[in-house]
Amino acid sequence: MKQDVVVDLSDLPMNGSGTASLTWWGTVAFMLIEGTGFALMISVYLYLGSLAPAWPIEAPPPEWGPGTGVTLLLLASLVPNVLLSRWAAARDLRKVRAGLLIMAVFGTAPLVLRVWEFMALDVSWDSNAYGSAVWMLLGLHTTHILTDLLETYVLAALMFTRHADNPRRFGDVQDGAMYWNFVVLTWLPIYACLYGIPRL
Amino acid sequence: MSARIQDDQRDTDLADAPLDAALRRVWDTPRGVWGALATVDHKVIGRRYIATAFVFLAFGGVLALLMRWQLARPESRVLTPDLYNQIFTVHGTSMMFLFAVPVMEAMAVYLVPLMVGTRNIAFPRLNAFSYWMYLVGGILLWGAFLVDMGPDIGWFAYVPLAGPQYGAGKRVDIWAQMITFTEISALAVAVEIVVTVLKQRAPGMSLDRIPLFVWAMLVTSFIIIMAMPAVMVASTALILDRLVGTHFFNPAEGGDVLLWQHLFWFFGHPEVYIIFLPAVGMISSILPTFVRRPIFGYLPLVLAMVSVGILSFGLWVHHMFTTGLPRLGESFFTASSMAIALPSGIQIFCWLATIWYGRPVYRTPFLFILAFFFTFIMGGMTGVMVASVPLDTQLHDSYFVVAHFHYVLVGGAVFPLLGGVYYWFPKFTGRMMSERVGKWVAGLLFAAFNFTFFPMHVLGLLGMPRRVYTYQLDMGWGGLNLFVSLSAVVLAAGFLLFFYDAVRSARHGEPAGDNPWGAATLEWATASPPPSYNFARLPVVRSANPLWEDDGVLPVAGGLRVDRRELLVTTVGGALPEARESSPRPTIWPLWSALATTALLLGSILTPWAVVWGAVPVTIALIGWFWPGGRKEEES
Amino acid sequence: MRTRPLPSLALLLLCGGCAGWQSALDPQGPSAQALGQLLHGFVLVLAAIWLAVLVVLAVALRRRSRATPQAADRHAGIAVGTACVATVLVITGLTLASYVTTRVISAGAEAPLVVRVRALQWWWEVTYPGEAGPDVVTANEIRIPAGRPVRIELSAADVIHSFWVPNLAGKQDLIPGRDNVLTLTARRPGQYRGQCAEFCGMQHAHMAFMVIAEPPEAFAAWRAAQQADSAAPAGAEEAFGRQVFEQKPCGACHTVRGTEARGTNGPDLTHLASRATLAAGMLPMTRGALAAWIADPQTIKPGNNMPMVPLTPAELQAVSAWLATLR
Ligand code: HEA
Ligand code: HEA
Ligand code: CUA
Ligand SMILES: [Cu+2]
């Protein structure tokens, strides 16, 4: 077929950032998938709760302590996270390195506290359906933190190599930060569910 | 020709032949085994995906024939009950999860990037990964079946039959993990399609110029994204119940049996539109070519697809009408199920109007569309019947439902699919399928299909439940069943003829030009089969039927680099150029990642600890996948 | 007895009036009757629409359009719009018809007979809660008085099953952890076959049962007879049979009132011989069939939950002789 050049693309940037980048959209799509998963798990929790004559089933409501600690830690982590995202947007390699290290710490800390949170549930996954539901909700979210944390570690390592100074890497850092925001935000309804519903 | 490619060389500086050579250098998949395993070309993967899906169709079909052999006579002893139960489960599971859904996505993997005028699908490595996961899932199910470990609980695996207490052995675990494999691959493809359609369209392809098949796949992908997590949650909970003793589905400990059904059908109902909407898209894209006029009602068709997508999430309870849910709620689901007849009707009416004002050409793809009309509408009508709560109490779980869903699945999805294969075959292979054989295939399948499945409506009304491995002589179902089984043999002959035609034509078919049917959409603007880079220069779109309205001259965009895999990112609404982006090169890491994931998932059937140690190779493979190399593609 | 011909379905019945004896096309009770009428209506309306669409398609294929594109689009728009309005009207009508039928079917019945049905892999336990006297427990056979509504309380012991007697009513699932009810009435005396409709494992295909409707007096007599303990052995062979039954593991699974057998894993056999079939519709109730069943239940109904209990030929003879007298 004969061709007729009618548009010239030569001056376009060599990679898109923000909504002009494919990975940004990919990240959003995965957030949608996982968000749906969490919404469904919460529905399962509420559904089982609505069927049970008493909820929680043969267990006290989970203790506030560790869970609230995790929540506070996660919320606090939003501050460096937003800063990190800004530094990445500004392509400031030194600050981004520092930010990633901070975020690695901020990701690890709630994970450690999680161990106590599981114990504070005061019920085992195999005691009854309530136990199963809370363990699965908490387990799922823990996996969520874990995977994002691994990503943070890898990105942090990457930023100390020769691959660091590249707009693509900064884009990755921004997408990672966006994802961490999502991890924190999904936690809030789960927290409300796990700790609020049993006390209603 | 051997002009050295300099850094930052642009396509605008090159004549056609050197441009082709330069693009081949960066885009071609390396030869040899490594190339085959590492390829990220959406066309290579798409072709593989399609071929694999059709192999599963043939396998599933062979099982169908075995069932029909057993059911041909009352009290027959061809199959033991245990084997029969495995066979119908593997038939249904295989057809739904390994054929119908993947084949539609496979068509999209091949076609969507071409139809939107880009050079590769978004996230090509994920695409490779998704194929491997799919393949492993299929091998898992069929391997298990061949060693007498096939699941035997039906394709929707109701608990408690599938639970720890009654589903002994590993059969159910295999079913559940097969779900995980196929869902991961389906979700991956859905993400790729969404991003490809939203961000990689050719400049000028605004929302109202997107080919309807692409619209269909966009909606389908969103349905996948919203629906598949439900079955993932369900199968995970099932595995946990079986493996570590949770009680999600155990009523003795506060769990609930119907929870499974809610979760499964919250996915399962949208699933059927995941299969059907791509078929709607195919018809909408094929029909104009054969009635030689643009589609009537582009906007209503798009809106109808979107509303089917939305409505499909409000119907799941119609699979549970006999479980004793509150009557008022059930009536709501009757209303919503029937409401879906409206968007389906709009589609049918728009196609009719297109034919009405067109000049039909009776080529094979068009014949399949005619077969679709006859068959699908009948299936839709029986769908409306089972959507009625009171009627469904008689029809549910009887052969009437078996008839309904084969009418919509085979008539509604497989017929358009086969039409699509005849239509796009020249693009896939560069050769035409035989028109003479094609007419036989269409005729044979159409007639034999109706003879096979129509009598099942009657059998259902005569009280024959589904999933029975045999029935007693005095039930009076023998005659019809024999007729059904004999027709199924003819049906199989039709499929066999189709396979024969496809295999023969791939080698010896008549060579096809770029655009053998005189079609209007962009996939026909490049060679058949397309070169590895799809388009030497990216097309520019100025109407919904670009090849019909540009008088043999293709407007294109210039200025992309030819020394790296470069493609174009455009805006979501108007498809205005936004950035040049590079597309990843071939790599073996998706394969390793798939194998590592396989080890984790298979191990977890045996012990929960597999999730822990299995995570190590998965992590390593993923790091390998994402760790940047020093390639030109990495430049920004 | 066919109540009324269904002309629109006559076409379906090419196989020559084979409406079978387990059929939704041969309603014998008010519930099935209402459903039959609804079916009738749906089939007529939907077949007409199907036909109409195909006729339009046929015309569309034959005609040659000479309309200008603009006129074509305008006309097509009007036609499609009209068709959509018609579609909405039709589906609204069908929804209302369904709703009304549901109301009719589930209208509360007065003074129903209560029967409890519990489904097990792969047979049905039927209990008549005691009205003056002990509960009557039987299996795979539901006797009911003709003309009187029967409220069937459904529960499941293991997995999901579904209770379906198409000639009398639509089906209803039996679900572990949930209780369901189904009300049905048989207009006149007769035998109506039913079958489990939800896949429940290996022998789902052989989980049938009989609903036997009798005149009220006959039903009352039957019920009184069932309340009695099992008949005393008539002769020496039967006495020996009973002894074998009590000594072998049979009693661990089966109850025979009036003997030491008190098991509950299998059907209550107190009045076994009064039933029409054996093992959920597998075999006719004859002495020969009884012997065959006891000798090798796993060949007759592979996978069912009764093991083969080794018996000598003489023991087998005696047990089946005795069981055959439990009327
Ligand atoms: C491609 C797959 C596909 C499609 C498109 C459909 C389409 C529809 N299905 Fe079907 N369905 C299945 C696949 C599909 N189904 C499967 C696999 C099962 C069984 C699962 C299992 O149990 O194993 C099932 C089961 C199933 C049930 C459960 C039955 C039971 O288990 O008892 C119900 C109940 O409501 C139902 C309803 C419908 C309806 C209302 C439509 C509608 O979308 C149909 C709409 C179309 C039309 C109506 C025709 C065109 C319209 C017109 C020409 C306009 C004029 C029409 C009117 C005025 C009515 N389906
Ligand atoms: C897209 C989906 C799909 C397709 C295409 C089919 C195709 C067919 N199906 Fe299937 N079917 C289902 C989806 C599908 N089915 C589902 C979901 C169920 C429910 C399962 C459950 O209850 O859990 C079901 C159940 C089902 C039953 C009910 C079983 C039962 O309840 O006991 C029956 C019975 O007749 C049946 C028959 C057939 C037949 C005869 C075909 C024919 O159309 C098949 C024709 C095709 C062939 C015969 C292949 C021909 C090819 C060759 C011969 C080549 C061989 C070559 C090589 C081996 C290399 N199907
Ligand atoms: Cu019980 Cu099927
Ligand atoms: Cu559905």
Coordinates of N, CA, C and O in Angstrom, one line a residue, chain C residues 216-269:
Chain C
P216 N -56.9 -41.0 50.7 CA -56.5 -40.7 52.1 C -56.7 -41.9 53.1 O -55.8 -42.1 53.9
E217 N -57.7 -42.7 52.8 CA -57.9 -43.9 53.8 C -56.7 -44.8 53.6 O -56.2 -45.3 54.6
A218 N -56.4 -45.1 52.4 CA -55.2 -46.0 52.1 C -54.0 -45.5 52.8 O -53.2 -46.2 53.4
F219 N -53.8 -44.2 52.7 CA -52.6 -43.6 53.3 C -52.6 -43.8 54.8 O -51.6 -44.1 55.4
A220 N -53.8 -43.5 55.4 CA -53.9 -43.6 56.8 C -53.5 -45.1 57.3 O -52.8 -45.3 58.2
A221 N -54.1 -46.0 56.5 CA -53.8 -47.4 56.8 C -52.3 -47.7 56.7 O -51.7 -48.4 57.6
W222 N -51.7 -47.2 55.6 CA -50.3 -47.5 55.4 C -49.5 -46.9 56.6 O -48.6 -47.5 57.2
R223 N -49.9 -45.7 57.0 CA -49.1 -45.1 58.1 C -49.2 -45.8 59.4 O -48.2 -46.0 60.1
A224 N -50.4 -46.3 59.6 CA -50.6 -47.1 60.9 C -49.7 -48.3 60.8 O -49.1 -48.7 61.8
A225 N -49.7 -49.0 59.7 CA -49.0 -50.2 59.5 C -47.5 -49.9 59.7 O -46.7 -50.7 60.3
Q226 N -47.0 -48.8 59.2 CA -45.6 -48.5 59.3 C -45.2 -48.2 60.7 O -44.0 -48.3 61.1
Q227 N -46.2 -47.7 61.6 CA -45.8 -47.4 62.9 C -45.5 -48.7 63.8 O -44.8 -48.6 64.7
A228 N -46.0 -49.8 63.3 CA -45.8 -51.0 64.0 C -44.3 -51.5 63.9 O -43.6 -51.0 62.9
D229 N -43.9 -52.3 64.8 CA -42.5 -52.9 64.7 C -42.5 -53.9 63.6 O -43.6 -54.2 63.0
S230 N -41.3 -54.4 63.3 CA -41.2 -55.3 62.2 C -41.9 -56.6 62.5 O -42.1 -57.0 63.7
A231 N -42.4 -57.3 61.5 CA -43.1 -58.5 61.7 C -42.2 -59.6 62.3 O -41.0 -59.6 62.0
A232 N -42.8 -60.5 63.1 CA -42.0 -61.6 63.7 C -41.7 -62.6 62.6 O -42.5 -62.7 61.7
P233 N -40.5 -63.2 62.7 CA -40.2 -64.2 61.6 C -41.3 -65.3 61.5 O -41.8 -65.8 62.5
A234 N -41.6 -65.6 60.3 CA -42.7 -66.5 60.0 C -42.3 -68.0 60.2 O -43.1 -68.8 60.6
G235 N -41.1 -68.3 59.9 CA -40.6 -69.7 59.9 C -39.2 -69.8 60.4 O -38.6 -68.8 60.7
A236 N -38.6 -70.9 60.3 CA -37.3 -71.2 60.8 C -36.3 -70.4 59.9 O -35.3 -69.8 60.4
E237 N -36.5 -70.5 58.6 CA -35.5 -69.8 57.7 C -35.4 -68.3 58.1 O -34.4 -67.7 58.2
E238 N -36.6 -67.7 58.2 CA -36.7 -66.3 58.5 C -36.1 -66.0 59.8 O -35.3 -65.0 60.0
A239 N -36.3 -66.8 60.8 CA -35.7 -66.6 62.1 C -34.2 -66.7 62.0 O -33.5 -65.8 62.6
F240 N -33.7 -67.6 61.2 CA -32.3 -67.7 61.1 C -31.7 -66.4 60.3 O -30.7 -65.8 60.7
G241 N -32.5 -66.0 59.4 CA -32.1 -64.8 58.6 C -32.0 -63.6 59.6 O -31.0 -62.8 59.5
R242 N -33.0 -63.5 60.5 CA -32.9 -62.4 61.4 C -31.7 -62.5 62.3 O -31.0 -61.5 62.6
Q243 N -31.4 -63.7 62.7 CA -30.3 -63.9 63.6 C -29.0 -63.5 62.8 O -28.1 -62.8 63.4
V244 N -28.8 -63.9 61.6 CA -27.7 -63.5 60.8 C -27.6 -62.0 60.8 O -26.5 -61.4 61.0
F245 N -28.7 -61.4 60.5 CA -28.7 -59.9 60.3 C -28.2 -59.3 61.6 O -27.4 -58.3 61.5
E246 N -28.6 -59.8 62.7 CA -28.2 -59.2 64.0 C -26.8 -59.4 64.3 O -26.1 -58.6 64.9
Q247 N -26.3 -60.6 63.9 CA -24.9 -61.0 64.2 C -23.9 -60.3 63.3 O -22.8 -59.9 63.7
K248 N -24.2 -60.3 62.0 CA -23.3 -59.7 61.1 C -23.4 -58.2 61.2 O -24.2 -57.6 61.9
P249 N -22.5 -57.5 60.5 CA -22.5 -56.0 60.7 C -23.7 -55.3 60.2 O -23.8 -54.0 60.4
C250 N -24.7 -56.0 59.6 CA -25.8 -55.3 59.1 C -26.4 -54.3 60.1 O -26.8 -53.1 59.7
G251 N -26.6 -54.8 61.3 CA -27.3 -54.0 62.3 C -26.5 -52.7 62.7 O -27.1 -51.8 63.2
A252 N -25.2 -52.7 62.3 CA -24.4 -51.5 62.6 C -24.9 -50.3 61.8 O -24.7 -49.1 62.1
C253 N -25.5 -50.6 60.6 CA -25.9 -49.5 59.7 C -27.4 -49.4 59.6 O -27.9 -48.4 59.1
H254 N -28.1 -50.5 59.8 CA -29.5 -50.5 59.5 C -30.3 -50.6 60.8 O -29.9 -51.3 61.7
T255 N -31.5 -50.0 60.8 CA -32.4 -50.2 61.9 C -33.5 -51.1 61.4 O -34.0 -50.9 60.3
V256 N -33.8 -52.1 62.2 CA -35.1 -52.8 62.0 C -35.8 -52.8 63.4 O -35.3 -53.5 64.3
R257 N -36.8 -52.0 63.5 CA -37.5 -51.9 64.8 C -38.0 -53.3 65.2 O -38.5 -54.0 64.4
G258 N -37.9 -53.6 66.5 CA -38.3 -54.9 66.9 C -37.1 -55.9 66.9 O -37.3 -57.0 67.3
T259 N -36.0 -55.4 66.5 CA -34.8 -56.3 66.6 C -33.7 -55.5 67.3 O -33.9 -54.3 67.6
E260 N -32.5 -56.1 67.3 CA -31.4 -55.3 68.0 C -30.7 -54.4 67.0 O -29.9 -53.6 67.4
A261 N -31.1 -54.5 65.7 CA -30.4 -53.6 64.7 C -30.9 -52.2 64.9 O -32.0 -51.8 64.8
R262 N -29.9 -51.3 65.2 CA -30.2 -49.9 65.5 C -29.3 -48.9 64.7 O -29.2 -47.7 65.1
G263 N -28.7 -49.4 63.7 CA -27.8 -48.5 63.0 C -28.5 -47.4 62.2 O -29.7 -47.5 61.9
T264 N -27.8 -46.3 61.9 CA -28.4 -45.2 61.2 C -27.7 -44.8 59.9 O -28.0 -43.8 59.3
N265 N -26.6 -45.5 59.5 CA -25.9 -45.2 58.3 C -26.6 -45.5 57.1 O -26.4 -44.9 56.0
G266 N -27.5 -46.5 57.2 CA -28.2 -47.0 56.0 C -29.7 -46.8 56.2 O -30.2 -46.4 57.3
P267 N -30.5 -47.2 55.2 CA -31.9 -47.0 55.3 C -32.5 -47.9 56.4 O -32.0 -49.0 56.7
D268 N -33.6 -47.4 57.0 CA -34.4 -48.1 57.9 C -35.1 -49.3 57.2 O -35.7 -49.0 56.2
L269 N -34.9 -50.5 57.7 CA -35.4 -51.6 56.9 C -36.7 -52.2 57.6 O -37.1 -53.3 57.2

